[in-house]
Structures are given as structure tokens and as C-alpha cells.
mmCIF file of C-alpha atoms in Angstrom:
data_model
loop_
_atom_site.group_PDB
_atom_site.id
_atom_site.type_symbol
_atom_site.label_atom_id
_atom_site.label_comp_id
_atom_site.label_asym_id
_atom_site.label_seq_id
_atom_site.Cartn_x
_atom_site.Cartn_y
_atom_site.Cartn_z
ATOM 1 C CA MET A 24 -30.403 14.961 -77.628
ATOM 2 C CA LYS A 25 -28.466 16.208 -74.588
ATOM 3 C CA LEU A 26 -27.351 12.645 -73.891
ATOM 4 C CA ILE A 27 -26.009 12.248 -77.438
ATOM 5 C CA LYS A 28 -24.098 15.548 -77.170
ATOM 6 C CA SER A 29 -22.672 14.464 -73.820
ATOM 7 C CA ILE A 30 -21.552 11.143 -75.273
ATOM 8 C CA VAL A 31 -19.903 12.861 -78.259
ATOM 9 C CA VAL A 32 -18.098 15.368 -76.009
ATOM 10 C CA LEU A 33 -16.974 12.592 -73.675
ATOM 11 C CA SER A 34 -15.708 10.537 -76.629
ATOM 12 C CA LEU A 35 -13.719 13.501 -77.943
ATOM 13 C CA LEU A 36 -12.210 14.148 -74.516
ATOM 14 C CA MET A 37 -11.218 10.496 -74.151
ATOM 15 C CA ALA A 38 -9.642 10.430 -77.607
ATOM 16 C CA THR A 39 -7.656 13.577 -76.799
ATOM 17 C CA ALA A 40 -6.523 12.175 -73.444
ATOM 18 C CA ASN A 41 -5.477 8.856 -75.021
ATOM 19 C CA SER A 42 -3.504 10.725 -77.672
ATOM 20 C CA CYS A 43 -1.785 12.811 -74.975
ATOM 21 C CA PHE A 44 -0.864 9.701 -72.944
ATOM 22 C CA LYS A 45 0.369 7.953 -76.072
ATOM 23 C CA ASP A 46 2.557 10.960 -76.957
ATOM 24 C CA LYS A 47 4.063 11.047 -73.445
ATOM 25 C CA PHE A 48 4.748 7.308 -73.506
ATOM 26 C CA GLU A 49 6.330 7.534 -76.966
ATOM 27 C CA ASN A 50 8.497 10.456 -75.777
ATOM 28 C CA GLU A 51 9.631 8.407 -72.786
ATOM 29 C CA LEU A 52 10.620 5.503 -75.043
ATOM 30 C CA ALA A 53 12.484 7.819 -77.423
ATOM 31 C CA GLU A 54 14.418 9.369 -74.502
ATOM 32 C CA LEU A 55 15.263 5.903 -73.177
ATOM 33 C CA ASP A 56 16.453 4.728 -76.608
ATOM 34 C CA GLN A 57 18.667 7.818 -76.914
ATOM 35 C CA TYR A 58 20.067 7.268 -73.411
ATOM 36 C CA LEU A 59 20.970 3.672 -74.275
ATOM 37 C CA ILE A 60 22.734 4.803 -77.454
ATOM 38 C CA ASP A 61 24.548 7.727 -75.794
ATOM 39 C CA ASN A 62 25.802 5.490 -72.984
ATOM 40 C CA SER A 63 26.698 2.495 -75.187
ATOM 41 C CA ILE A 64 24.395 0.188 -73.240
ATOM 42 C CA THR A 65 24.113 -3.054 -75.154
ATOM 43 C CA VAL A 66 22.215 -5.282 -72.723
ATOM 44 C CA GLY A 67 18.653 -5.907 -73.760
ATOM 45 C CA PRO A 68 15.595 -5.401 -71.621
ATOM 46 C CA THR A 69 13.956 -8.153 -69.616
ATOM 47 C CA SER A 70 10.502 -9.269 -70.705
ATOM 48 C CA SER A 71 8.979 -6.571 -68.473
ATOM 49 C CA GLY A 72 11.155 -3.841 -70.019
ATOM 50 C CA ILE A 73 13.695 -3.138 -67.271
ATOM 51 C CA TYR A 74 17.425 -3.135 -67.969
ATOM 52 C CA TYR A 75 19.661 -4.969 -65.503
ATOM 53 C CA ILE A 76 23.343 -4.055 -65.709
ATOM 54 C CA GLU A 77 25.585 -5.935 -63.306
ATOM 55 C CA VAL A 78 28.391 -3.693 -62.049
ATOM 56 C CA LYS A 79 29.903 -6.088 -59.496
ATOM 57 C CA GLU A 80 28.951 -9.699 -58.971
ATOM 58 C CA GLY A 81 28.011 -10.359 -55.383
ATOM 59 C CA SER A 82 30.034 -12.811 -53.332
ATOM 60 C CA GLY A 83 27.164 -13.790 -51.048
ATOM 61 C CA PRO A 84 24.019 -15.840 -51.521
ATOM 62 C CA ALA A 85 21.500 -15.070 -54.249
ATOM 63 C CA THR A 86 18.409 -13.102 -53.338
ATOM 64 C CA LYS A 87 15.036 -14.789 -53.667
ATOM 65 C CA GLY A 88 11.403 -13.915 -53.179
ATOM 66 C CA GLY A 89 10.529 -13.514 -49.503
ATOM 67 C CA ASP A 90 14.046 -12.477 -48.464
ATOM 68 C CA GLU A 91 14.405 -9.356 -46.366
ATOM 69 C CA VAL A 92 17.096 -7.375 -48.168
ATOM 70 C CA LYS A 93 19.005 -4.261 -47.171
ATOM 71 C CA VAL A 94 19.864 -2.113 -50.195
ATOM 72 C CA ARG A 95 21.974 1.028 -50.636
ATOM 73 C CA TYR A 96 20.676 3.006 -53.609
ATOM 74 C CA THR A 97 20.867 6.210 -55.581
ATOM 75 C CA GLY A 98 17.984 7.099 -57.881
ATOM 76 C CA THR A 99 18.399 9.476 -60.815
ATOM 77 C CA PHE A 100 16.528 10.567 -63.899
ATOM 78 C CA LEU A 101 18.013 9.903 -67.352
ATOM 79 C CA ASP A 102 19.567 13.388 -67.300
ATOM 80 C CA GLY A 103 21.558 12.486 -64.176
ATOM 81 C CA GLU A 104 19.508 14.552 -61.725
ATOM 82 C CA GLU A 105 19.360 12.696 -58.404
ATOM 83 C CA PHE A 106 15.925 12.410 -56.830
ATOM 84 C CA ASP A 107 16.658 10.065 -53.911
ATOM 85 C CA SER A 108 19.337 8.027 -52.164
ATOM 86 C CA GLY A 109 19.759 6.074 -48.979
ATOM 87 C CA VAL A 110 19.552 2.647 -47.427
ATOM 88 C CA PHE A 111 16.282 0.746 -47.507
ATOM 89 C CA THR A 112 15.204 -2.619 -46.130
ATOM 90 C CA PHE A 113 12.245 -4.501 -47.597
ATOM 91 C CA PHE A 114 10.867 -7.961 -48.286
ATOM 92 C CA LEU A 115 11.618 -8.950 -51.868
ATOM 93 C CA GLY A 116 8.628 -9.852 -54.032
ATOM 94 C CA TYR A 117 5.919 -8.524 -51.708
ATOM 95 C CA GLY A 118 5.165 -5.310 -53.607
ATOM 96 C CA GLN A 119 6.735 -3.079 -50.947
ATOM 97 C CA VAL A 120 8.756 -1.334 -53.674
ATOM 98 C CA ILE A 121 8.203 -0.459 -57.317
ATOM 99 C CA PRO A 122 7.869 -3.522 -59.574
ATOM 100 C CA GLY A 123 11.200 -2.752 -61.272
ATOM 101 C CA TRP A 124 12.986 -3.136 -57.935
ATOM 102 C CA ASP A 125 11.205 -6.376 -57.085
ATOM 103 C CA GLU A 126 12.355 -7.758 -60.423
ATOM 104 C CA GLY A 127 15.856 -6.274 -60.637
ATOM 105 C CA ILE A 128 16.947 -7.045 -57.084
ATOM 106 C CA LYS A 129 16.063 -10.726 -57.552
ATOM 107 C CA TYR A 130 18.893 -11.023 -60.121
ATOM 108 C CA MET A 131 21.485 -10.051 -57.508
ATOM 109 C CA ASN A 132 23.633 -11.720 -54.877
ATOM 110 C CA GLU A 133 24.547 -10.251 -51.517
ATOM 111 C CA ALA A 134 27.389 -7.693 -51.864
ATOM 112 C CA GLY A 135 26.536 -7.255 -55.545
ATOM 113 C CA LYS A 136 26.146 -3.919 -57.327
ATOM 114 C CA ALA A 137 23.987 -3.182 -60.343
ATOM 115 C CA THR A 138 22.326 -0.434 -62.293
ATOM 116 C CA LEU A 139 18.611 -0.814 -62.916
ATOM 117 C CA ILE A 140 17.028 1.206 -65.717
ATOM 118 C CA ILE A 141 13.326 1.133 -65.026
ATOM 119 C CA PRO A 142 10.710 2.502 -67.460
ATOM 120 C CA SER A 143 7.665 4.165 -65.943
ATOM 121 C CA ASN A 144 5.451 1.120 -66.492
ATOM 122 C CA MET A 145 7.599 -0.672 -63.873
ATOM 123 C CA ALA A 146 8.011 2.412 -61.656
ATOM 124 C CA TYR A 147 5.453 5.157 -60.973
ATOM 125 C CA GLY A 148 3.534 5.032 -64.258
ATOM 126 C CA PRO A 149 1.679 7.932 -65.870
ATOM 127 C CA ASN A 150 0.888 9.660 -62.569
ATOM 128 C CA GLY A 151 4.357 9.822 -61.042
ATOM 129 C CA ARG A 152 4.918 10.275 -57.337
ATOM 130 C CA GLY A 153 6.209 13.237 -55.347
ATOM 131 C CA SER A 154 9.044 14.866 -57.281
ATOM 132 C CA ILE A 155 8.977 12.121 -59.934
ATOM 133 C CA PRO A 156 6.815 13.116 -62.914
ATOM 134 C CA GLY A 157 4.671 10.605 -64.734
ATOM 135 C CA TYR A 158 6.245 8.747 -67.637
ATOM 136 C CA SER A 159 9.728 8.952 -66.095
ATOM 137 C CA THR A 160 12.310 6.271 -66.742
ATOM 138 C CA LEU A 161 14.380 5.911 -63.586
ATOM 139 C CA LEU A 162 17.963 4.765 -63.006
ATOM 140 C CA PHE A 163 18.963 3.151 -59.750
ATOM 141 C CA ASP A 164 22.490 2.254 -58.696
ATOM 142 C CA VAL A 165 21.880 -0.464 -56.125
ATOM 143 C CA GLU A 166 24.034 -2.532 -53.806
ATOM 144 C CA ILE A 167 22.833 -5.473 -51.710
ATOM 145 C CA LEU A 168 24.269 -4.771 -48.271
ATOM 146 C CA ASP A 169 22.686 -7.708 -46.512
ATOM 147 C CA ILE A 170 20.148 -10.484 -46.777
ATOM 148 C CA LEU A 171 18.638 -10.567 -43.324
#
């Protein structure tokens, strides 16, 4: 009997947790949709859900998986609050950065600038990281400084 009660309680807790996660995910999508409307963004998402907006076409070679790239970036939330900025060097496609960066940076050429809008499923997911809460869509203004 205790086992049955435990299973019922566990099932109720899981259903509540799933509902909570679903609500947070739906809220994130609604905020993203509103951001796209408010900012007249008409590009569609990639198959993974990120938005790639080219600001300046790069004059150098195209990036490709395995390249070591040097990127200047500013990261903000949808409300414009900056959470990080700097210059970062990494190997493209090796999982050294969030999946949205690995995907978005591969569309760029050296000296190019773009804005990446990255939903949480391609960033830090439901758990977040540091000052970034879970279910946060992130915006990154990125520039390819160099392909090393």
C-alpha cells in the first residue's frame, strides 16, 4: 500500500513539474514572438530554431567546422539587458560554446557581423547558467574578427 501511495505522489509531482516546465517554455516562445513583432524581424528561424540576421557581410573566407575563430560579441536578454560581452576564441563545431553559436557562426565570413537570436533549447536550456535564468532566449551581436 505504501508503494502505491508513493507511486501516486511521484506521478502527481511529475505531472506538476511537467506542467510548470511547459508553462515556462510557452512563456519563452510568446516573449520571443512578441520581440520579433516589436522589432519587425521578418527572417524565419533555422530548423533548430535560431534566428540568423546578417548585419554586415564579411569580406573574408567563410567559416567552417574545425576552424578556430575569434569573435567579438555582446550578449543581451530580449529586454536589452546586457549579460556579457568580450572577445572569445574557440574551435567551431566542437561544442566549446552553446549550440546556437556553433550553428550561427558557421553562416558567417571573416569580418562579418550578425545578430543571433537563440532560444533556450540552443543556449542554456531550462536550468540556465550563472546570471542567465532557465528558459531565456538570448541575443548576441557577433563579429568574426579572425579565422586563425
